[in-house]
Amino acid sequence: MPEHFPRPVRLPPVSFDRVIGAHDPAEETRIAHATASGLLARVRADDSGVSAERLIAFTAEHGIDEIAELWSKAPARSLPGALWELYLLQLAIHTDAATAAFLYERGRAELATADAAIAGAPAPASPEELVALIDTILRGVFRGD
């Protein structure tokens, strides 16, 4: 047995909400909404449309994985949730436009609703037309349409 016993160290009380790596859902929600509204405000402030085109080109080349991961936790009816779903849809259509056109046509043929007319895609929609439509929808979001 050792002859020297170390004395216990008294640490100051720890606030568990300040522990590094702690997960705070309220803070994530606040940041998701702040980034989404900040992004739209910045792009919509540019009347020339150059910022929207730069943003679409940037996301097509580099992606927005970190922001999209943050937005993915937001409810679908919120701004960050809606943006995440639009970017997810754009990614799916750009990745495999032929399958997206096939699935759109199958859904349009099966549903007896006005959804196809509201979506704005021609019937039947070619892969190129769906790619152009999702890009137009994103540009419209950035313009405030």
Short mmCIF file of N, CA and C in Angstrom, two decimals:
data_model
loop_
_atom_site.label_atom_id
_atom_site.label_comp_id
_atom_site.label_asym_id
_atom_site.label_seq_id
_atom_site.Cartn_x
_atom_site.Cartn_y
_atom_site.Cartn_z
N MET A 1 0.83 -1.16 0.00
CA MET A 1 0.00 0.00 0.00
C MET A 1 0.88 1.24 0.00
N PRO A 2 0.51 2.21 -0.83
CA PRO A 2 1.35 3.40 -0.87
C PRO A 2 1.22 4.20 0.42
N GLU A 3 2.32 4.83 0.74
CA GLU A 3 2.34 5.63 1.97
C GLU A 3 1.75 7.02 1.76
N HIS A 4 1.70 7.46 0.51
CA HIS A 4 1.20 8.80 0.23
C HIS A 4 -0.16 8.68 -0.47
N PHE A 5 -1.18 9.22 0.19
CA PHE A 5 -2.51 9.22 -0.41
C PHE A 5 -2.81 10.63 -0.91
N PRO A 6 -3.15 10.76 -2.21
CA PRO A 6 -3.48 12.09 -2.70
C PRO A 6 -4.81 12.57 -2.10
N ARG A 7 -4.85 13.82 -1.80
CA ARG A 7 -6.08 14.40 -1.26
C ARG A 7 -7.04 14.69 -2.40
N PRO A 8 -8.32 14.56 -2.16
CA PRO A 8 -9.28 14.86 -3.23
C PRO A 8 -9.25 16.35 -3.59
N VAL A 9 -9.48 16.62 -4.82
CA VAL A 9 -9.50 17.99 -5.32
C VAL A 9 -10.94 18.47 -5.35
N ARG A 10 -11.16 19.63 -4.83
CA ARG A 10 -12.51 20.20 -4.89
C ARG A 10 -12.65 21.00 -6.19
N LEU A 11 -13.62 20.59 -6.99
CA LEU A 11 -13.90 21.29 -8.24
C LEU A 11 -15.09 22.21 -8.04
N PRO A 12 -15.10 23.32 -8.74
CA PRO A 12 -16.28 24.19 -8.64
C PRO A 12 -17.50 23.45 -9.20
N PRO A 13 -18.68 23.83 -8.78
CA PRO A 13 -19.88 23.17 -9.30
C PRO A 13 -19.96 23.32 -10.82
N VAL A 14 -20.38 22.27 -11.48
CA VAL A 14 -20.46 22.26 -12.93
C VAL A 14 -21.89 22.56 -13.36
N SER A 15 -22.00 23.49 -14.28
CA SER A 15 -23.29 23.77 -14.88
C SER A 15 -23.42 22.86 -16.09
N PHE A 16 -24.34 21.92 -16.04
CA PHE A 16 -24.41 20.90 -17.08
C PHE A 16 -24.79 21.44 -18.45
N ASP A 17 -25.40 22.61 -18.51
CA ASP A 17 -25.73 23.15 -19.82
C ASP A 17 -24.53 23.82 -20.48
N ARG A 18 -23.44 23.94 -19.79
CA ARG A 18 -22.23 24.54 -20.36
C ARG A 18 -21.13 23.51 -20.60
N VAL A 19 -21.42 22.24 -20.45
CA VAL A 19 -20.44 21.20 -20.68
C VAL A 19 -20.19 21.13 -22.19
N ILE A 20 -18.94 21.08 -22.57
CA ILE A 20 -18.58 21.02 -23.98
C ILE A 20 -19.15 19.75 -24.58
N GLY A 21 -19.82 19.90 -25.69
CA GLY A 21 -20.43 18.76 -26.36
C GLY A 21 -21.85 18.50 -25.91
N ALA A 22 -22.34 19.31 -24.98
CA ALA A 22 -23.72 19.13 -24.53
C ALA A 22 -24.67 19.49 -25.66
N HIS A 23 -25.75 18.78 -25.73
CA HIS A 23 -26.73 18.95 -26.79
C HIS A 23 -27.89 19.78 -26.26
N ASP A 24 -28.16 20.91 -26.89
CA ASP A 24 -29.25 21.76 -26.47
C ASP A 24 -30.20 21.95 -27.65
N PRO A 25 -31.32 21.23 -27.66
CA PRO A 25 -32.25 21.32 -28.79
C PRO A 25 -32.79 22.73 -29.03
N ALA A 26 -32.99 23.49 -27.98
CA ALA A 26 -33.49 24.85 -28.14
C ALA A 26 -32.47 25.71 -28.89
N GLU A 27 -31.20 25.53 -28.56
CA GLU A 27 -30.14 26.29 -29.23
C GLU A 27 -30.04 25.87 -30.70
N GLU A 28 -30.16 24.59 -30.98
CA GLU A 28 -30.14 24.12 -32.37
C GLU A 28 -31.29 24.71 -33.17
N THR A 29 -32.47 24.75 -32.56
CA THR A 29 -33.64 25.32 -33.24
C THR A 29 -33.42 26.80 -33.51
N ARG A 30 -32.90 27.52 -32.53
CA ARG A 30 -32.63 28.94 -32.71
C ARG A 30 -31.64 29.17 -33.84
N ILE A 31 -30.58 28.39 -33.87
CA ILE A 31 -29.56 28.54 -34.91
C ILE A 31 -30.12 28.17 -36.28
N ALA A 32 -30.94 27.12 -36.34
CA ALA A 32 -31.54 26.71 -37.61
C ALA A 32 -32.41 27.84 -38.18
N HIS A 33 -33.22 28.44 -37.33
CA HIS A 33 -34.08 29.53 -37.79
C HIS A 33 -33.26 30.76 -38.14
N ALA A 34 -32.23 31.05 -37.38
CA ALA A 34 -31.38 32.22 -37.66
C ALA A 34 -30.65 32.07 -38.98
N THR A 35 -30.09 30.88 -39.25
CA THR A 35 -29.37 30.68 -40.51
C THR A 35 -30.31 30.72 -41.70
N ALA A 36 -31.49 30.12 -41.57
CA ALA A 36 -32.44 30.10 -42.68
C ALA A 36 -32.94 31.51 -42.99
N SER A 37 -33.36 32.24 -41.96
CA SER A 37 -33.86 33.59 -42.21
C SER A 37 -32.75 34.53 -42.66
N GLY A 38 -31.56 34.36 -42.11
CA GLY A 38 -30.42 35.19 -42.52
C GLY A 38 -30.05 34.95 -43.97
N LEU A 39 -30.05 33.70 -44.38
CA LEU A 39 -29.74 33.35 -45.76
C LEU A 39 -30.76 33.96 -46.71
N LEU A 40 -32.04 33.78 -46.41
CA LEU A 40 -33.07 34.33 -47.29
C LEU A 40 -33.05 35.85 -47.31
N ALA A 41 -32.84 36.46 -46.16
CA ALA A 41 -32.80 37.93 -46.12
C ALA A 41 -31.66 38.46 -46.97
N ARG A 42 -30.53 37.81 -46.89
CA ARG A 42 -29.36 38.26 -47.66
C ARG A 42 -29.59 38.12 -49.16
N VAL A 43 -30.14 36.97 -49.56
CA VAL A 43 -30.35 36.73 -50.99
C VAL A 43 -31.49 37.60 -51.52
N ARG A 44 -32.55 37.77 -50.74
CA ARG A 44 -33.68 38.58 -51.19
C ARG A 44 -33.34 40.07 -51.24
N ALA A 45 -32.34 40.51 -50.51
CA ALA A 45 -31.93 41.91 -50.54
C ALA A 45 -31.27 42.28 -51.86
N ASP A 46 -30.79 41.30 -52.59
CA ASP A 46 -30.13 41.53 -53.88
C ASP A 46 -31.18 41.44 -54.99
N ASP A 47 -31.62 42.59 -55.49
CA ASP A 47 -32.67 42.63 -56.51
C ASP A 47 -32.19 42.11 -57.86
N SER A 48 -30.89 42.07 -58.08
CA SER A 48 -30.39 41.64 -59.38
C SER A 48 -30.49 40.13 -59.57
N GLY A 49 -30.61 39.37 -58.48
CA GLY A 49 -30.70 37.91 -58.60
C GLY A 49 -29.35 37.23 -58.66
N VAL A 50 -28.27 38.00 -58.62
CA VAL A 50 -26.92 37.43 -58.69
C VAL A 50 -26.63 36.57 -57.46
N SER A 51 -27.06 37.04 -56.30
CA SER A 51 -26.80 36.27 -55.07
C SER A 51 -27.50 34.92 -55.10
N ALA A 52 -28.73 34.89 -55.60
CA ALA A 52 -29.46 33.62 -55.69
C ALA A 52 -28.74 32.66 -56.63
N GLU A 53 -28.29 33.15 -57.75
CA GLU A 53 -27.58 32.29 -58.70
C GLU A 53 -26.26 31.78 -58.11
N ARG A 54 -25.55 32.66 -57.40
CA ARG A 54 -24.30 32.25 -56.76
C ARG A 54 -24.56 31.19 -55.70
N LEU A 55 -25.62 31.35 -54.92
CA LEU A 55 -25.95 30.39 -53.88
C LEU A 55 -26.33 29.04 -54.47
N ILE A 56 -27.14 29.04 -55.52
CA ILE A 56 -27.53 27.79 -56.16
C ILE A 56 -26.31 27.11 -56.76
N ALA A 57 -25.43 27.86 -57.40
CA ALA A 57 -24.21 27.29 -57.97
C ALA A 57 -23.29 26.76 -56.88
N PHE A 58 -23.17 27.50 -55.77
CA PHE A 58 -22.32 27.05 -54.66
C PHE A 58 -22.82 25.75 -54.07
N THR A 59 -24.13 25.67 -53.82
CA THR A 59 -24.67 24.45 -53.23
C THR A 59 -24.59 23.27 -54.18
N ALA A 60 -24.71 23.54 -55.48
CA ALA A 60 -24.58 22.45 -56.46
C ALA A 60 -23.16 21.90 -56.47
N GLU A 61 -22.17 22.77 -56.28
CA GLU A 61 -20.77 22.33 -56.32
C GLU A 61 -20.28 21.79 -54.98
N HIS A 62 -20.62 22.47 -53.88
CA HIS A 62 -20.06 22.13 -52.58
C HIS A 62 -21.04 21.47 -51.62
N GLY A 63 -22.33 21.63 -51.87
CA GLY A 63 -23.33 21.12 -50.94
C GLY A 63 -23.45 22.02 -49.72
N ILE A 64 -24.43 21.71 -48.89
CA ILE A 64 -24.64 22.47 -47.66
C ILE A 64 -24.89 21.49 -46.52
N ASP A 65 -24.06 20.47 -46.43
CA ASP A 65 -24.29 19.37 -45.51
C ASP A 65 -24.46 19.81 -44.06
N GLU A 66 -23.60 20.69 -43.58
CA GLU A 66 -23.67 21.09 -42.17
C GLU A 66 -24.95 21.85 -41.87
N ILE A 67 -25.28 22.81 -42.74
CA ILE A 67 -26.51 23.58 -42.53
C ILE A 67 -27.73 22.69 -42.74
N ALA A 68 -27.68 21.84 -43.74
CA ALA A 68 -28.82 20.96 -44.01
C ALA A 68 -29.05 20.00 -42.85
N GLU A 69 -27.98 19.54 -42.23
CA GLU A 69 -28.14 18.67 -41.06
C GLU A 69 -28.83 19.41 -39.93
N LEU A 70 -28.48 20.65 -39.76
CA LEU A 70 -29.13 21.48 -38.73
C LEU A 70 -30.59 21.73 -39.09
N TRP A 71 -30.86 22.04 -40.37
CA TRP A 71 -32.22 22.29 -40.82
C TRP A 71 -33.08 21.03 -40.79
N SER A 72 -32.48 19.86 -40.95
CA SER A 72 -33.25 18.62 -41.05
C SER A 72 -33.99 18.29 -39.77
N LYS A 73 -33.57 18.84 -38.66
CA LYS A 73 -34.23 18.57 -37.38
C LYS A 73 -35.41 19.50 -37.13
N ALA A 74 -35.58 20.49 -37.99
CA ALA A 74 -36.67 21.46 -37.82
C ALA A 74 -37.97 20.89 -38.38
N PRO A 75 -39.10 21.29 -37.81
CA PRO A 75 -40.39 20.83 -38.34
C PRO A 75 -40.57 21.25 -39.80
N ALA A 76 -41.27 20.43 -40.57
CA ALA A 76 -41.44 20.69 -42.00
C ALA A 76 -42.17 22.00 -42.28
N ARG A 77 -42.99 22.45 -41.35
CA ARG A 77 -43.76 23.69 -41.56
C ARG A 77 -42.97 24.94 -41.17
N SER A 78 -41.75 24.75 -40.72
CA SER A 78 -40.92 25.90 -40.37
C SER A 78 -40.05 26.28 -41.57
N LEU A 79 -39.48 27.46 -41.54
CA LEU A 79 -38.62 27.91 -42.63
C LEU A 79 -37.42 26.99 -42.83
N PRO A 80 -36.65 26.66 -41.77
CA PRO A 80 -35.52 25.77 -42.01
C PRO A 80 -35.95 24.37 -42.47
N GLY A 81 -37.06 23.89 -41.96
CA GLY A 81 -37.55 22.57 -42.38
C GLY A 81 -37.96 22.56 -43.84
N ALA A 82 -38.63 23.62 -44.28
CA ALA A 82 -39.04 23.72 -45.68
C ALA A 82 -37.83 23.85 -46.60
N LEU A 83 -36.84 24.65 -46.20
CA LEU A 83 -35.63 24.78 -47.01
C LEU A 83 -34.89 23.45 -47.11
N TRP A 84 -34.83 22.71 -45.99
CA TRP A 84 -34.16 21.42 -46.01
C TRP A 84 -34.87 20.48 -46.98
N GLU A 85 -36.19 20.47 -46.96
CA GLU A 85 -36.92 19.57 -47.86
C GLU A 85 -36.72 19.97 -49.32
N LEU A 86 -36.67 21.26 -49.59
CA LEU A 86 -36.42 21.70 -50.97
C LEU A 86 -35.02 21.30 -51.44
N TYR A 87 -34.02 21.49 -50.57
CA TYR A 87 -32.66 21.09 -50.95
C TYR A 87 -32.55 19.57 -51.10
N LEU A 88 -33.24 18.83 -50.26
CA LEU A 88 -33.25 17.37 -50.38
C LEU A 88 -33.89 16.95 -51.69
N LEU A 89 -35.00 17.58 -52.04
CA LEU A 89 -35.67 17.28 -53.30
C LEU A 89 -34.78 17.65 -54.49
N GLN A 90 -34.12 18.81 -54.40
CA GLN A 90 -33.22 19.21 -55.48
C GLN A 90 -32.08 18.21 -55.64
N LEU A 91 -31.51 17.78 -54.52
CA LEU A 91 -30.42 16.81 -54.57
C LEU A 91 -30.88 15.50 -55.20
N ALA A 92 -32.06 15.03 -54.81
CA ALA A 92 -32.58 13.77 -55.35
C ALA A 92 -32.82 13.89 -56.86
N ILE A 93 -33.39 15.01 -57.29
CA ILE A 93 -33.67 15.19 -58.72
C ILE A 93 -32.38 15.34 -59.51
N HIS A 94 -31.43 16.11 -58.99
CA HIS A 94 -30.16 16.29 -59.71
C HIS A 94 -29.34 15.00 -59.74
N THR A 95 -29.42 14.21 -58.69
CA THR A 95 -28.65 12.97 -58.63
C THR A 95 -29.16 11.94 -59.62
N ASP A 96 -30.48 11.79 -59.72
CA ASP A 96 -31.06 10.78 -60.62
C ASP A 96 -32.36 11.34 -61.20
N ALA A 97 -32.21 12.19 -62.19
CA ALA A 97 -33.37 12.86 -62.77
C ALA A 97 -34.32 11.89 -63.47
N ALA A 98 -33.79 10.84 -64.06
CA ALA A 98 -34.65 9.87 -64.76
C ALA A 98 -35.58 9.16 -63.78
N THR A 99 -35.04 8.72 -62.65
CA THR A 99 -35.88 8.07 -61.64
C THR A 99 -36.87 9.05 -61.04
N ALA A 100 -36.45 10.29 -60.81
CA ALA A 100 -37.36 11.30 -60.27
C ALA A 100 -38.52 11.55 -61.24
N ALA A 101 -38.23 11.63 -62.54
CA ALA A 101 -39.28 11.83 -63.54
C ALA A 101 -40.22 10.63 -63.57
N PHE A 102 -39.67 9.44 -63.47
CA PHE A 102 -40.50 8.22 -63.44
C PHE A 102 -41.42 8.22 -62.22
N LEU A 103 -40.86 8.51 -61.05
CA LEU A 103 -41.66 8.52 -59.83
C LEU A 103 -42.71 9.63 -59.86
N TYR A 104 -42.36 10.78 -60.41
CA TYR A 104 -43.34 11.87 -60.52
C TYR A 104 -44.49 11.44 -61.41
N GLU A 105 -44.18 10.82 -62.53
CA GLU A 105 -45.22 10.39 -63.46
C GLU A 105 -46.11 9.32 -62.84
N ARG A 106 -45.51 8.38 -62.11
CA ARG A 106 -46.31 7.35 -61.43
C ARG A 106 -47.24 7.98 -60.40
N GLY A 107 -46.75 8.91 -59.64
CA GLY A 107 -47.59 9.57 -58.65
C GLY A 107 -48.68 10.40 -59.29
N ARG A 108 -48.34 11.10 -60.36
CA ARG A 108 -49.34 11.90 -61.07
C ARG A 108 -50.44 11.04 -61.64
N ALA A 109 -50.09 9.89 -62.18
CA ALA A 109 -51.08 8.99 -62.76
C ALA A 109 -51.97 8.34 -61.70
N GLU A 110 -51.42 8.08 -60.53
CA GLU A 110 -52.17 7.41 -59.45
C GLU A 110 -53.08 8.35 -58.68
N LEU A 111 -52.67 9.60 -58.52
CA LEU A 111 -53.45 10.54 -57.72
C LEU A 111 -54.52 11.22 -58.57
N ALA A 112 -55.72 11.23 -58.08
CA ALA A 112 -56.80 11.91 -58.77
C ALA A 112 -57.05 13.26 -58.10
N THR A 113 -56.00 14.07 -58.02
CA THR A 113 -56.10 15.37 -57.37
C THR A 113 -55.52 16.44 -58.29
N ALA A 114 -55.56 17.65 -57.83
CA ALA A 114 -55.00 18.77 -58.59
C ALA A 114 -53.52 18.99 -58.30
N ASP A 115 -52.90 18.08 -57.56
CA ASP A 115 -51.50 18.26 -57.17
C ASP A 115 -50.57 18.42 -58.37
N ALA A 116 -50.83 17.68 -59.43
CA ALA A 116 -49.95 17.77 -60.61
C ALA A 116 -49.99 19.16 -61.21
N ALA A 117 -51.17 19.77 -61.27
CA ALA A 117 -51.27 21.13 -61.82
C ALA A 117 -50.63 22.14 -60.89
N ILE A 118 -50.77 21.93 -59.59
CA ILE A 118 -50.19 22.86 -58.62
C ILE A 118 -48.67 22.78 -58.63
N ALA A 119 -48.12 21.58 -58.82
CA ALA A 119 -46.67 21.40 -58.84
C ALA A 119 -46.02 22.18 -59.97
N GLY A 120 -46.72 22.34 -61.08
CA GLY A 120 -46.22 23.14 -62.18
C GLY A 120 -45.38 22.37 -63.18
N ALA A 121 -45.24 21.08 -63.02
CA ALA A 121 -44.46 20.28 -63.96
C ALA A 121 -45.36 19.84 -65.11
N PRO A 122 -44.82 19.77 -66.32
CA PRO A 122 -45.62 19.28 -67.44
C PRO A 122 -45.92 17.79 -67.25
N ALA A 123 -46.92 17.31 -67.97
CA ALA A 123 -47.28 15.89 -67.86
C ALA A 123 -47.18 15.26 -69.24
N PRO A 124 -46.38 14.28 -69.41
CA PRO A 124 -45.35 13.76 -68.52
C PRO A 124 -44.14 14.68 -68.51
N ALA A 125 -43.42 14.64 -67.42
CA ALA A 125 -42.24 15.50 -67.25
C ALA A 125 -40.98 14.73 -67.58
N SER A 126 -40.15 15.33 -68.40
CA SER A 126 -38.86 14.70 -68.70
C SER A 126 -37.89 14.98 -67.56
N PRO A 127 -36.81 14.20 -67.46
CA PRO A 127 -35.82 14.47 -66.41
C PRO A 127 -35.28 15.90 -66.47
N GLU A 128 -35.04 16.40 -67.67
CA GLU A 128 -34.52 17.76 -67.81
C GLU A 128 -35.52 18.80 -67.33
N GLU A 129 -36.81 18.54 -67.60
CA GLU A 129 -37.86 19.47 -67.16
C GLU A 129 -37.98 19.50 -65.64
N LEU A 130 -37.81 18.34 -64.99
CA LEU A 130 -37.87 18.31 -63.53
C LEU A 130 -36.68 19.03 -62.91
N VAL A 131 -35.50 18.87 -63.49
CA VAL A 131 -34.31 19.59 -63.00
C VAL A 131 -34.54 21.09 -63.12
N ALA A 132 -35.05 21.53 -64.26
CA ALA A 132 -35.31 22.96 -64.46
C ALA A 132 -36.39 23.44 -63.49
N LEU A 133 -37.40 22.61 -63.22
CA LEU A 133 -38.49 23.01 -62.32
C LEU A 133 -37.99 23.18 -60.89
N ILE A 134 -37.20 22.25 -60.37
CA ILE A 134 -36.73 22.37 -58.98
C ILE A 134 -35.79 23.57 -58.83
N ASP A 135 -34.98 23.83 -59.85
CA ASP A 135 -34.12 25.01 -59.79
C ASP A 135 -34.95 26.30 -59.83
N THR A 136 -36.02 26.30 -60.61
CA THR A 136 -36.92 27.45 -60.67
C THR A 136 -37.62 27.66 -59.33
N ILE A 137 -38.02 26.57 -58.70
CA ILE A 137 -38.68 26.67 -57.40
C ILE A 137 -37.72 27.28 -56.38
N LEU A 138 -36.47 26.83 -56.36
CA LEU A 138 -35.49 27.39 -55.42
C LEU A 138 -35.23 28.87 -55.70
N ARG A 139 -35.14 29.22 -56.97
CA ARG A 139 -34.96 30.64 -57.30
C ARG A 139 -36.16 31.45 -56.82
N GLY A 140 -37.36 30.90 -56.95
CA GLY A 140 -38.56 31.57 -56.48
C GLY A 140 -38.58 31.76 -54.98
N VAL A 141 -38.08 30.76 -54.25
CA VAL A 141 -37.99 30.88 -52.80
C VAL A 141 -37.07 32.03 -52.44
N PHE A 142 -35.96 32.14 -53.15
CA PHE A 142 -35.00 33.19 -52.85
C PHE A 142 -35.53 34.57 -53.23
N ARG A 143 -36.44 34.64 -54.19
CA ARG A 143 -37.02 35.92 -54.57
C ARG A 143 -38.23 36.29 -53.72
N GLY A 144 -38.74 35.33 -52.96
CA GLY A 144 -39.90 35.61 -52.12
C GLY A 144 -41.21 35.17 -52.74
N ASP A 145 -41.15 34.39 -53.83
CA ASP A 145 -42.37 33.89 -54.48
C ASP A 145 -43.01 32.79 -53.64
#
